[in-house]
PDB file of C-alpha atoms in Angstrom:
ATOM      1  CA  MET W   1     -78.913 177.691 -41.816  1.00 82.00           C
ATOM      2  CA  VAL W   2     -79.882 181.266 -40.737  1.00 85.00           C
ATOM      3  CA  SER W   3     -82.250 182.640 -38.205  1.00 86.00           C
ATOM      4  CA  LEU W   4     -84.122 185.450 -37.926  1.00 88.00           C
ATOM      5  CA  THR W   5     -81.706 186.570 -34.592  1.00 89.00           C
ATOM      6  CA  ASP W   6     -78.777 186.407 -37.472  1.00 93.00           C
ATOM      7  CA  ILE W   7     -80.481 189.742 -38.637  1.00 94.00           C
ATOM      8  CA  TYR W   8     -78.307 192.224 -35.624  1.00 95.00           C
ATOM      9  CA  ALA W   9     -74.484 190.669 -36.494  1.00 95.00           C
ATOM     10  CA  THR W  10     -75.596 191.005 -40.829  1.00 95.00           C
ATOM     11  CA  MET W  11     -76.136 194.114 -40.164  1.00 96.00           C
ATOM     12  CA  ALA W  12     -74.138 195.616 -37.678  1.00 97.00           C
ATOM     13  CA  ALA W  13     -71.653 193.758 -40.219  1.00 95.00           C
ATOM     14  CA  MET W  14     -72.592 195.152 -43.401  1.00 95.00           C
ATOM     15  CA  THR W  15     -73.017 198.679 -41.714  1.00 96.00           C
ATOM     16  CA  GLY W  16     -69.903 198.455 -39.554  1.00 96.00           C
ATOM     17  CA  VAL W  17     -71.656 198.783 -36.766  1.00 96.00           C
ATOM     18  CA  GLU W  18     -68.882 197.179 -34.021  1.00 96.00           C
ATOM     19  CA  ILE W  19     -71.834 195.291 -31.512  1.00 96.00           C
ATOM     20  CA  PRO W  20     -70.826 195.406 -27.366  1.00 95.00           C
ATOM     21  CA  VAL W  21     -69.199 192.107 -26.018  1.00 92.00           C
ATOM     22  CA  GLY W  22     -72.402 190.151 -24.937  1.00 90.00           C
ATOM     23  CA  GLU W  23     -74.786 191.025 -26.833  1.00 92.00           C
ATOM     24  CA  ALA W  24     -76.943 188.879 -29.692  1.00 90.00           C
ATOM     25  CA  ILE W  25     -74.000 186.010 -28.407  1.00 86.00           C
ATOM     26  CA  ASP W  26     -76.195 183.883 -30.875  1.00 85.00           C
ATOM     27  CA  SER W  27     -76.672 186.070 -33.872  1.00 91.00           C
ATOM     28  CA  LYS W  28     -74.321 185.308 -36.543  1.00 91.00           C
ATOM     29  CA  ALA W  29     -73.177 187.537 -39.962  1.00 93.00           C
ATOM     30  CA  PHE W  30     -74.417 185.277 -42.791  1.00 93.00           C
ATOM     31  CA  ILE W  31     -73.521 188.721 -45.716  1.00 92.00           C
ATOM     32  CA  PRO W  32     -71.615 185.797 -48.212  1.00 91.00           C
ATOM     33  CA  VAL W  33     -75.150 183.882 -48.450  1.00 89.00           C
ATOM     34  CA  LEU W  34     -76.407 187.377 -49.011  1.00 90.00           C
ATOM     35  CA  SER W  35     -73.510 187.554 -51.576  1.00 88.00           C
ATOM     36  CA  GLY W  36     -74.664 184.336 -52.989  1.00 89.00           C
ATOM     37  CA  ASN W  37     -71.981 181.542 -51.937  1.00 88.00           C
ATOM     38  CA  MET W  38     -74.568 179.360 -51.289  1.00 83.00           C
ATOM     39  CA  SER W  39     -72.220 176.717 -49.227  1.00 83.00           C
ATOM     40  CA  PHE W  40     -71.369 179.374 -46.420  1.00 84.00           C
ATOM     41  CA  GLN W  41     -72.055 177.553 -43.163  1.00 81.00           C
ATOM     42  CA  THR W  42     -72.647 179.971 -40.187  1.00 79.00           C
ATOM     43  CA  ARG W  43     -73.736 177.243 -38.083  1.00 84.00           C
ATOM     44  CA  ASN W  44     -73.811 173.715 -37.493  1.00 84.00           C
ATOM     45  CA  ASN W  45     -77.366 173.574 -35.094  1.00 88.00           C
ATOM     46  CA  MET W  46     -79.661 175.766 -34.384  1.00 90.00           C
ATOM     47  CA  VAL W  47     -81.791 175.773 -31.363  1.00 90.00           C
ATOM     48  CA  HIS W  48     -85.541 177.229 -31.430  1.00 88.00           C
ATOM     49  CA  GLN W  49     -88.080 177.674 -28.561  1.00 86.00           C
ATOM     50  CA  SER W  50     -91.535 178.178 -29.382  1.00 85.00           C
ATOM     51  CA  SER W  51     -94.428 180.694 -28.084  1.00 81.00           C
ATOM     52  CA  GLY W  52     -95.633 178.051 -26.071  1.00 81.00           C
ATOM     53  CA  GLY W  53     -91.848 177.184 -24.517  1.00 83.00           C
ATOM     54  CA  MET W  54     -91.578 173.837 -26.584  1.00 88.00           C
ATOM     55  CA  TYR W  55     -87.441 173.853 -28.010  1.00 92.00           C
ATOM     56  CA  ALA W  56     -86.753 171.918 -30.461  1.00 93.00           C
ATOM     57  CA  ILE W  57     -83.069 172.117 -32.574  1.00 95.00           C
ATOM     58  CA  THR W  58     -82.183 172.049 -35.924  1.00 94.00           C
ATOM     59  CA  SER W  59     -78.697 170.141 -36.940  1.00 93.00           C
ATOM     60  CA  GLY W  60     -77.439 168.924 -40.131  1.00 89.00           C
ATOM     61  CA  ALA W  61     -81.290 166.924 -41.407  1.00 92.00           C
ATOM     62  CA  TRP W  62     -81.932 166.737 -38.375  1.00 95.00           C
ATOM     63  CA  LYS W  63     -85.127 168.187 -35.962  1.00 95.00           C
ATOM     64  CA  TYR W  64     -85.918 167.587 -32.117  1.00 95.00           C
ATOM     65  CA  ILE W  65     -88.623 168.763 -31.403  1.00 93.00           C
ATOM     66  CA  ASP W  66     -88.273 168.384 -27.353  1.00 91.00           C
ATOM     67  CA  GLY W  67     -92.636 167.627 -26.918  1.00 86.00           C
ATOM     68  CA  LEU W  68     -95.434 166.370 -29.061  1.00 81.00           C
ATOM     69  CA  GLY W  69     -98.073 169.116 -30.556  1.00 76.00           C
ATOM     70  CA  SER W  70     -97.298 172.462 -32.297  1.00 65.00           C
ATOM     71  CA  GLY W  71     -95.625 174.059 -29.549  1.00 63.00           C
ATOM     72  CA  GLY W  72     -97.781 177.101 -30.399  1.00 63.00           C
ATOM     73  CA  PHE W  73    -100.726 178.163 -32.746  1.00 65.00           C
ATOM     74  CA  THR W  74    -101.035 175.190 -34.482  1.00 69.00           C
ATOM     75  CA  PHE W  75    -103.684 172.790 -33.057  1.00 66.00           C
ATOM     76  CA  PRO W  76    -102.802 170.674 -31.071  1.00 67.00           C
ATOM     77  CA  ALA W  77     -99.905 173.054 -28.672  1.00 63.00           C
ATOM     78  CA  MET W  78     -98.962 170.442 -26.898  1.00 71.00           C
ATOM     79  CA  LEU W  79    -100.215 166.838 -26.275  1.00 68.00           C
ATOM     80  CA  THR W  80     -99.437 164.740 -23.382  1.00 72.00           C
ATOM     81  CA  PRO W  81     -97.495 162.144 -24.185  1.00 70.00           C
ATOM     82  CA  GLU W  82     -98.617 158.455 -23.597  1.00 73.00           C
ATOM     83  CA  ASP W  83     -97.549 155.796 -22.463  1.00 75.00           C
ATOM     84  CA  ASN W  84     -94.683 153.952 -24.319  1.00 77.00           C
ATOM     85  CA  GLY W  85     -95.657 156.160 -27.097  1.00 70.00           C
ATOM     86  CA  PRO W  86     -93.432 158.566 -28.362  1.00 68.00           C
ATOM     87  CA  GLN W  87     -92.231 161.516 -25.514  1.00 78.00           C
ATOM     88  CA  GLY W  88     -91.391 164.106 -28.408  1.00 87.00           C
ATOM     89  CA  GLN W  89     -90.432 164.253 -32.217  1.00 91.00           C
ATOM     90  CA  LEU W  90     -87.512 163.824 -35.229  1.00 95.00           C
ATOM     91  CA  TYR W  91     -87.939 164.459 -38.912  1.00 95.00           C
ATOM     92  CA  GLN W  92     -85.285 164.720 -41.398  1.00 95.00           C
ATOM     93  CA  ILE W  93     -86.564 167.719 -42.832  1.00 92.00           C
ATOM     94  CA  LYS W  94     -84.433 168.093 -45.774  1.00 91.00           C
ATOM     95  CA  GLU W  95     -86.998 164.897 -46.766  1.00 95.00           C
ATOM     96  CA  ASP W  96     -90.441 166.120 -44.749  1.00 94.00           C
ATOM     97  CA  PRO W  97     -89.821 169.630 -45.052  1.00 92.00           C
ATOM     98  CA  LEU W  98     -93.122 169.938 -43.866  1.00 92.00           C
ATOM     99  CA  GLU W  99     -92.512 167.482 -40.273  1.00 91.00           C
ATOM    100  CA  SER W 100     -94.945 165.593 -41.679  1.00 91.00           C
ATOM    101  CA  GLU W 101     -93.741 162.029 -40.249  1.00 92.00           C
ATOM    102  CA  ASN W 102     -92.358 161.489 -36.440  1.00 91.00           C
ATOM    103  CA  LEU W 103     -89.543 159.503 -36.929  1.00 95.00           C
ATOM    104  CA  SER W 104     -88.599 159.141 -33.465  1.00 90.00           C
ATOM    105  CA  SER W 105     -89.737 155.495 -32.838  1.00 88.00           C
ATOM    106  CA  GLY W 106     -87.349 154.208 -35.690  1.00 91.00           C
ATOM    107  CA  PHE W 107     -84.308 156.243 -34.470  1.00 92.00           C
ATOM    108  CA  PRO W 108     -83.934 155.940 -30.440  1.00 90.00           C
ATOM    109  CA  GLU W 109     -80.070 156.502 -31.107  1.00 92.00           C
ATOM    110  CA  LYS W 110     -80.714 159.839 -32.772  1.00 94.00           C
ATOM    111  CA  ILE W 111     -83.405 161.089 -30.065  1.00 92.00           C
ATOM    112  CA  ASN W 112     -81.414 160.685 -27.285  1.00 92.00           C
ATOM    113  CA  SER W 113     -77.905 162.055 -28.381  1.00 94.00           C
ATOM    114  CA  MET W 114     -80.634 165.263 -30.132  1.00 94.00           C
ATOM    115  CA  LYS W 115     -82.407 165.813 -26.724  1.00 94.00           C
ATOM    116  CA  GLN W 116     -78.451 165.953 -24.643  1.00 94.00           C
ATOM    117  CA  LEU W 117     -77.269 168.001 -27.523  1.00 94.00           C
ATOM    118  CA  LEU W 118     -80.261 170.450 -26.700  1.00 94.00           C
ATOM    119  CA  GLU W 119     -79.900 170.442 -23.641  1.00 92.00           C
ATOM    120  CA  ASP W 120     -76.343 170.837 -23.416  1.00 91.00           C
ATOM    121  CA  ILE W 121     -76.464 173.585 -25.427  1.00 88.00           C
ATOM    122  CA  LYS W 122     -79.719 175.159 -23.177  1.00 86.00           C
ATOM    123  CA  ASN W 123     -76.829 174.768 -20.405  1.00 87.00           C
ATOM    124  CA  SER W 124     -74.336 176.211 -21.343  1.00 82.00           C
ATOM    125  CA  GLU W 125     -76.212 179.409 -22.372  1.00 60.00           C
ATOM    126  CA  GLU W 126     -77.243 179.777 -17.683  1.00 48.00           C
TER     127      GLU W 126
END
């Protein structure tokens, strides 16, 4: 799992440039992947933030989105949760890479654990 954020550390490592302390703290070099080592892992999870400010986290085969709607340019960007309806979105991204089936109602424990992981990560960066 790599992110656009990882380009910084990867380019620095490839060119021998040292990243100053405190800069690009969430960037991870993924040179082994570029060399064909597809089993190399840069991280266990990744936090995403949409252009509309909605947060999501990918962890293993799962993606949790803390809200309803696309969070950005795609309609509908934001939806108000219905009473007793889903508050967020949960997808098994390997089986459903297009995120077409929200599994949140069938996996309340997974929703809770991923929401907590997202909050823990967000709070650790403040």
